[in-house]
Short mmCIF file of C-alpha atoms in Angstrom, two decimals:
data_model
loop_
_atom_site.label_atom_id
_atom_site.label_comp_id
_atom_site.label_asym_id
_atom_site.label_seq_id
_atom_site.Cartn_x
_atom_site.Cartn_y
_atom_site.Cartn_z
CA MET A 256 151.91 59.56 73.77
CA GLN A 257 149.30 60.64 76.27
CA GLU A 258 151.75 63.07 77.90
CA LEU A 259 152.43 64.92 74.63
CA HIS A 260 148.94 66.48 74.35
CA PRO A 261 149.09 68.59 77.54
CA LYS A 262 152.47 69.90 76.55
CA ARG A 263 151.19 70.85 73.10
CA SER A 264 148.19 72.67 74.60
CA ARG A 265 150.41 74.65 76.93
CA PHE A 266 152.64 75.49 74.00
CA ASP A 267 149.70 76.71 71.89
CA ALA A 268 148.39 78.85 74.74
CA GLN A 269 151.77 80.44 75.27
CA ARG A 270 152.07 81.11 71.56
CA LEU A 271 148.66 82.95 71.44
CA ARG A 272 149.21 84.91 74.65
CA LYS A 273 151.74 87.33 73.19
CA PRO A 274 149.60 88.47 70.21
CA LEU A 275 146.62 88.87 72.52
CA LEU A 276 148.66 90.96 74.93
CA ILE A 277 149.55 93.23 72.02
CA ALA A 278 146.18 93.25 70.23
CA GLY A 279 144.06 93.74 73.36
CA PRO A 280 145.53 97.08 74.44
CA ALA A 281 145.68 98.22 70.81
CA LEU A 282 141.96 97.51 70.42
CA VAL A 283 141.18 99.37 73.64
CA ILE A 284 143.28 102.32 72.48
CA ALA A 285 141.59 102.34 69.07
CA VAL A 286 138.09 102.23 70.53
CA GLY A 287 138.95 104.79 73.18
CA GLY A 288 140.56 107.05 70.60
CA GLY A 289 137.52 106.83 68.38
CA LEU A 290 135.25 107.70 71.27
CA TRP A 291 137.52 110.57 72.26
CA LEU A 292 137.61 111.93 68.72
CA SER A 293 133.85 111.69 68.27
CA GLY A 294 132.87 112.45 71.85
CA GLY A 295 130.61 115.53 72.00
CA ARG A 296 130.54 115.86 68.24
CA TYR A 297 126.90 114.96 67.86
CA VAL A 298 124.01 116.61 69.65
CA GLU A 299 121.13 114.17 69.74
CA THR A 300 117.58 114.42 71.01
CA ASP A 301 114.34 112.55 70.63
CA ASN A 302 112.39 115.59 71.79
CA ALA A 303 111.59 116.61 68.24
CA TYR A 304 108.51 116.83 66.07
CA VAL A 305 107.69 117.45 62.43
CA GLY A 306 106.17 120.87 61.73
CA ALA A 307 104.41 122.32 58.70
CA ASP A 308 102.71 125.55 57.70
CA THR A 309 99.06 125.30 58.68
CA VAL A 310 96.53 127.97 57.76
CA VAL A 311 93.11 128.00 59.39
CA VAL A 312 90.53 129.29 56.92
CA THR A 313 88.02 131.69 58.47
CA PRO A 314 85.33 133.82 56.82
CA GLU A 315 85.46 137.61 56.96
CA ILE A 316 81.68 137.95 56.86
CA THR A 317 78.67 136.33 58.46
CA GLY A 318 76.47 133.97 56.55
CA THR A 319 75.26 130.47 55.85
CA VAL A 320 77.40 127.96 53.99
CA SER A 321 75.74 127.32 50.64
CA ALA A 322 78.24 124.89 49.08
CA VAL A 323 81.35 122.92 50.11
CA ASN A 324 83.73 122.09 47.27
CA VAL A 325 86.44 120.06 49.07
CA ARG A 326 86.65 117.02 51.31
CA GLU A 327 88.87 115.91 54.16
CA GLY A 328 92.37 114.94 53.00
CA GLN A 329 91.99 116.44 49.53
CA HIS A 330 95.08 117.94 47.89
CA ILE A 331 94.41 121.47 46.69
CA ALA A 332 96.31 124.27 44.98
CA LYS A 333 96.50 127.87 46.08
CA GLY A 334 93.42 129.74 44.85
CA ASP A 335 91.14 126.69 44.60
CA LEU A 336 87.55 127.30 45.72
CA LEU A 337 86.97 125.73 49.14
CA PHE A 338 83.39 126.69 49.99
CA ASN A 339 80.75 129.38 49.46
CA ILE A 340 78.74 131.55 51.80
CA ASP A 341 75.22 132.43 50.61
CA PRO A 342 75.85 135.50 48.40
CA GLU A 343 72.24 136.71 48.04
CA PRO A 344 72.21 139.15 51.00
CA TYR A 345 75.45 140.64 49.74
CA ARG A 346 74.13 141.00 46.20
CA ILE A 347 71.22 142.97 47.61
CA ALA A 348 73.60 145.16 49.61
CA ARG A 349 75.69 145.77 46.49
CA ASP A 350 72.65 146.72 44.41
CA THR A 351 71.48 149.08 47.16
CA ALA A 352 74.89 150.72 47.28
CA ASN A 353 74.85 151.05 43.50
CA GLY A 354 71.56 152.91 43.78
CA GLU A 355 73.02 155.26 46.38
CA VAL A 356 75.95 156.02 44.09
CA ALA A 357 73.58 156.86 41.25
CA ALA A 358 71.44 158.98 43.58
CA ALA A 359 74.51 160.93 44.71
CA SER A 360 75.40 161.66 41.09
CA ILE A 361 71.87 162.89 40.38
CA GLN A 362 71.94 164.95 43.57
CA LEU A 363 75.14 166.70 42.53
CA ASP A 364 73.69 167.56 39.13
CA ALA A 365 70.57 168.92 40.85
CA LEU A 366 72.68 171.05 43.19
CA LYS A 367 74.61 172.54 40.29
CA GLN A 368 71.34 173.32 38.51
CA SER A 369 69.93 174.81 41.72
CA HIS A 370 72.97 177.01 42.09
CA ALA A 371 72.69 178.22 38.50
CA LYS A 372 69.00 179.02 39.09
CA ALA A 373 69.87 180.81 42.35
CA VAL A 374 72.36 182.98 40.47
CA ARG A 375 69.71 183.83 37.87
CA ASP A 376 67.20 184.60 40.63
CA ILE A 377 69.72 186.96 42.23
CA GLU A 378 70.20 188.78 38.95
CA THR A 379 66.42 189.11 38.48
CA ALA A 380 65.89 190.21 42.08
CA GLN A 381 68.74 192.68 41.85
CA THR A 382 67.21 194.23 38.72
CA GLN A 383 63.83 194.47 40.39
CA THR A 384 65.36 195.98 43.53
CA ASP A 385 67.25 198.57 41.51
CA TYR A 386 64.03 199.49 39.70
CA GLN A 387 62.01 199.79 42.91
CA GLN A 388 64.78 201.85 44.51
CA LYS A 389 64.72 204.34 41.63
CA ASN A 390 60.92 204.43 41.70
CA TYR A 391 60.91 205.11 45.42
CA ASP A 392 63.53 207.85 45.10
CA ARG A 393 61.48 209.52 42.34
CA ILE A 394 58.23 209.45 44.30
CA ALA A 395 60.02 210.65 47.44
CA GLN A 396 61.30 213.72 45.57
CA LEU A 397 57.81 214.42 44.24
CA ALA A 398 56.35 214.01 47.71
CA GLN A 399 58.78 216.61 49.08
CA ARG A 400 57.36 219.09 46.53
CA ASN A 401 53.81 217.98 47.32
CA PHE A 402 53.47 216.62 43.80
CA SER A 403 52.79 213.07 45.07
CA ALA A 404 50.49 211.70 47.74
CA GLN A 405 51.81 209.99 50.87
CA ALA A 406 49.95 206.85 49.83
CA ASP A 407 52.01 206.62 46.64
CA LEU A 408 55.21 207.00 48.68
CA ASP A 409 54.13 204.26 51.09
CA LYS A 410 53.27 201.98 48.20
CA ALA A 411 56.67 202.57 46.59
CA ARG A 412 58.39 201.88 49.91
CA ALA A 413 56.51 198.60 50.30
CA ALA A 414 57.45 197.53 46.78
CA LEU A 415 61.11 198.33 47.49
CA ASN A 416 61.05 196.33 50.73
CA GLN A 417 59.52 193.38 48.93
CA ALA A 418 62.16 193.50 46.20
CA GLU A 419 64.96 193.70 48.78
CA GLY A 420 63.47 190.72 50.63
CA THR A 421 63.33 188.70 47.42
CA LEU A 422 66.95 189.59 46.69
CA ALA A 423 68.06 188.60 50.19
CA ALA A 424 66.22 185.27 49.92
CA ALA A 425 67.84 184.53 46.55
CA GLN A 426 71.26 185.36 47.95
CA GLN A 427 70.68 183.10 50.97
CA THR A 428 69.60 180.23 48.73
CA GLU A 429 72.70 180.69 46.59
CA ARG A 430 74.95 180.58 49.67
CA GLU A 431 73.30 177.41 50.97
CA VAL A 432 73.60 175.60 47.65
CA LEU A 433 77.19 176.74 47.24
CA ALA A 434 77.99 175.40 50.71
CA GLN A 435 76.62 171.99 49.69
CA LEU A 436 78.96 172.15 46.71
CA GLY A 437 81.89 172.78 49.00
CA GLY A 438 82.28 176.28 47.63
CA ASP A 439 83.12 174.91 44.18
CA THR A 440 80.47 175.25 41.49
CA ASN A 441 82.57 172.94 39.27
CA LEU A 442 82.96 170.28 41.97
CA PRO A 443 83.76 166.92 40.29
CA LEU A 444 81.63 163.94 41.19
CA GLU A 445 84.59 162.06 42.71
CA LYS A 446 85.03 164.80 45.33
CA TYR A 447 81.37 165.22 46.24
CA PRO A 448 81.08 163.97 49.87
CA PRO A 449 77.75 162.07 49.51
CA TYR A 450 79.13 160.37 46.40
CA MET A 451 82.38 159.48 48.18
CA GLN A 452 80.40 157.96 51.04
CA ALA A 453 78.14 156.01 48.69
CA LYS A 454 81.12 154.82 46.64
CA ALA A 455 82.90 153.59 49.77
CA LYS A 456 79.76 151.71 50.74
CA LEU A 457 79.61 150.18 47.27
CA ASP A 458 83.26 149.13 47.43
CA GLU A 459 82.63 147.46 50.77
CA ALA A 460 79.53 145.71 49.44
CA GLU A 461 81.42 144.44 46.39
CA ARG A 462 84.25 143.20 48.61
CA ASP A 463 81.80 141.42 50.91
CA LEU A 464 80.21 139.77 47.89
CA ARG A 465 83.62 138.75 46.60
CA VAL A 466 84.66 137.08 49.86
CA THR A 467 81.56 134.88 49.88
CA GLU A 468 83.86 132.62 47.85
CA LEU A 469 86.56 131.29 50.18
CA ARG A 470 89.64 130.11 48.33
CA ALA A 471 92.75 128.25 49.42
CA PRO A 472 95.41 130.62 50.80
CA ILE A 473 98.17 128.05 50.19
CA SER A 474 98.64 124.74 48.42
CA GLY A 475 98.33 121.70 50.65
CA VAL A 476 95.95 119.17 52.14
CA VAL A 477 92.51 119.96 53.56
CA THR A 478 91.91 118.96 57.17
CA GLN A 479 89.45 119.64 60.00
CA SER A 480 86.65 120.03 57.46
CA SER A 481 84.29 117.31 58.65
CA SER A 482 81.96 119.77 60.41
CA LEU A 483 81.76 122.14 57.44
CA LEU A 484 78.42 121.37 55.83
CA PRO A 485 75.89 123.34 53.76
CA GLY A 486 73.53 125.20 56.04
CA ARG A 487 76.07 125.85 58.78
CA TYR A 488 76.09 129.46 59.97
CA LEU A 489 79.54 131.04 60.20
CA ALA A 490 80.59 134.22 61.97
CA PRO A 491 83.65 136.28 61.07
CA GLY A 492 86.78 134.60 62.41
CA ALA A 493 85.11 131.22 63.01
CA ALA A 494 87.36 128.31 62.01
CA ALA A 495 85.87 126.50 59.03
CA LEU A 496 88.73 124.20 58.00
CA ALA A 497 92.52 124.13 57.80
CA VAL A 498 95.06 123.65 55.02
CA VAL A 499 98.41 121.99 55.78
CA ASP A 500 101.34 122.55 53.44
CA VAL A 501 102.83 119.05 53.36
CA ASP A 502 105.42 119.98 50.74
CA HIS A 503 107.30 122.36 53.04
CA VAL A 504 107.94 120.70 56.38
CA TRP A 505 110.62 121.04 59.02
CA VAL A 506 111.55 119.59 62.38
CA ASP A 507 111.33 121.48 65.65
CA ALA A 508 113.81 119.92 68.07
CA ASN A 509 114.44 120.74 71.73
CA PRO A 510 118.03 119.91 72.74
CA LYS A 511 119.31 120.61 76.25
CA GLU A 512 120.66 124.04 77.06
CA THR A 513 124.00 122.43 77.96
CA ASP A 514 124.44 121.52 74.28
CA LEU A 515 123.70 125.03 73.05
CA GLU A 516 127.31 126.21 72.83
CA LYS A 517 128.05 123.48 70.29
CA LEU A 518 125.25 124.47 67.93
CA LYS A 519 125.32 127.00 65.16
CA ALA A 520 123.17 127.60 62.10
CA GLY A 521 124.13 125.59 59.03
CA GLU A 522 125.31 122.44 60.79
CA THR A 523 124.10 119.26 59.12
CA ALA A 524 121.61 116.96 60.76
CA GLU A 525 120.16 113.51 60.32
CA ILE A 526 116.54 112.88 61.17
CA THR A 527 114.54 109.74 61.62
CA VAL A 528 110.85 109.58 62.40
CA ASP A 529 109.05 106.84 64.24
CA ALA A 530 106.80 106.20 61.24
CA TYR A 531 109.82 105.38 59.01
CA PRO A 532 112.52 104.10 61.39
CA ASP A 533 114.70 102.72 58.59
CA HIS A 534 114.76 105.91 56.53
CA VAL A 535 117.18 108.74 57.29
CA PHE A 536 116.26 112.29 56.31
CA THR A 537 118.99 114.89 55.93
CA GLY A 538 118.83 118.55 56.77
CA SER A 539 120.59 121.45 58.42
CA LEU A 540 120.17 123.61 61.48
CA ASP A 541 118.14 126.59 60.33
CA SER A 542 117.65 128.66 63.48
CA ILE A 543 118.04 128.65 67.25
CA SER A 544 115.39 130.17 69.50
CA PRO A 545 116.39 133.26 71.51
CA GLY A 546 114.81 131.73 74.61
CA THR A 547 113.99 128.40 76.19
CA GLY A 548 110.70 126.70 75.64
CA ALA A 549 109.62 127.48 79.20
CA GLN A 550 110.27 131.18 78.66
CA PHE A 551 107.64 131.37 75.93
CA ALA A 552 105.12 129.12 77.65
CA LEU A 553 101.62 130.44 78.26
CA LEU A 554 102.34 130.30 81.99
CA PRO A 555 106.13 130.69 82.49
CA ALA A 556 107.60 128.92 85.50
CA GLN A 557 107.99 131.01 88.66
CA ASN A 558 111.39 130.24 90.20
CA SER A 559 111.23 132.64 93.12
CA SER A 560 109.61 130.16 95.52
CA GLY A 561 111.58 128.50 98.31
CA ASN A 562 111.15 124.96 96.94
CA TRP A 563 112.80 125.75 93.62
CA VAL A 564 114.55 122.83 91.91
CA LYS A 565 117.00 123.45 89.09
CA VAL A 566 116.03 121.68 85.89
CA VAL A 567 117.99 121.59 82.66
CA GLN A 568 116.03 123.66 80.16
CA ARG A 569 115.35 122.90 76.52
CA VAL A 570 116.11 125.36 73.73
CA PRO A 571 113.95 125.03 70.59
CA VAL A 572 115.82 124.80 67.28
CA ARG A 573 114.47 124.38 63.78
CA ILE A 574 115.88 121.85 61.33
CA ARG A 575 115.35 122.50 57.64
CA ILE A 576 114.84 119.22 55.78
CA ASP A 577 116.57 118.71 52.44
CA ARG A 578 113.88 116.73 50.68
CA GLN A 579 114.95 113.96 48.33
CA PRO A 580 112.83 112.29 45.63
CA ASN A 581 112.71 109.00 47.53
CA ASP A 582 111.75 110.56 50.87
CA PRO A 583 108.41 109.33 52.23
CA VAL A 584 105.71 111.84 53.10
CA LEU A 585 106.14 113.59 56.44
CA ARG A 586 103.09 114.74 58.33
CA ALA A 587 102.85 117.51 60.87
CA GLY A 588 103.19 116.34 64.46
CA MET A 589 105.20 113.16 63.77
CA SER A 590 107.74 112.25 66.45
CA ALA A 591 111.34 112.49 65.31
CA ASN A 592 114.89 111.79 66.42
CA VAL A 593 117.56 114.33 65.52
CA SER A 594 121.35 114.06 65.41
CA ILE A 595 123.23 117.30 64.68
CA ASP A 596 126.86 117.11 63.57
CA THR A 597 128.53 120.03 65.36
CA ARG A 598 131.71 119.67 63.29
CA SER A 599 130.04 119.89 59.90
#
């Protein structure tokens, strides 16, 4: 009985050997075939980061912050009031410009009245000159016949000269006033140069007053606002705070240039982020950069030196995320892993 057990063991081993000899190669072929079919299908990279539209809010005018209406991390809608710059200096500038507009209107009316008076003065002076000319001619004829004294002739000549001088002065005044009217005695107020200048100044003053209220350019979340406090002086272009649009995010990935030929816009992608490793986001390849990341660097690499070493470059691509209701919130700058299906 003791000799039967080794024989049975050898028999069982021989019986299992044949299926294993068949199943083993089949398994290897199946795994190898699967790898061959899927090999190169997916382009994967962990050099990827979440991006979002970020707008830095800067004032267009100088001034002191008078009120801050938002706080760090607050969700806001486009057009919401963020903060105010002290409007009082700009109210004064607007009122001054308003006064200049009114003064220009009064000035135009005065010029038109001055021109009308100059025309009347010319008519009066012309009448007086004509009279003095006739009087002089009459006395000159009498003087030729010795019927008038030389003193009377000299007096008539002086009166004529005075009348001609008055006429010339009236004509000069009329020309000067007409020139100020641009040659048009019916010049409308809107085309009067001093009025146009004053109106432009008023428009600028009203605009400056309007932009003392800084409103949200986009909907999103307020950030970098901790240093924005009442009393802070801001210059045009100075960063006051930023607004990040967390509802419209994407992923900027940097696959190797050797994978570029496999990629084309529209291919589907799966994304995971380190913050939510168990959640898979879906998306599609939106665009491929026309150059490598190094090409658009602030200081591009110089490869003309003798110690040049070839390095595989990275080509930036943008992945558009198809947001789903159950997707967690993505924040700009998060690290991501991307897998692009090149056969999709």
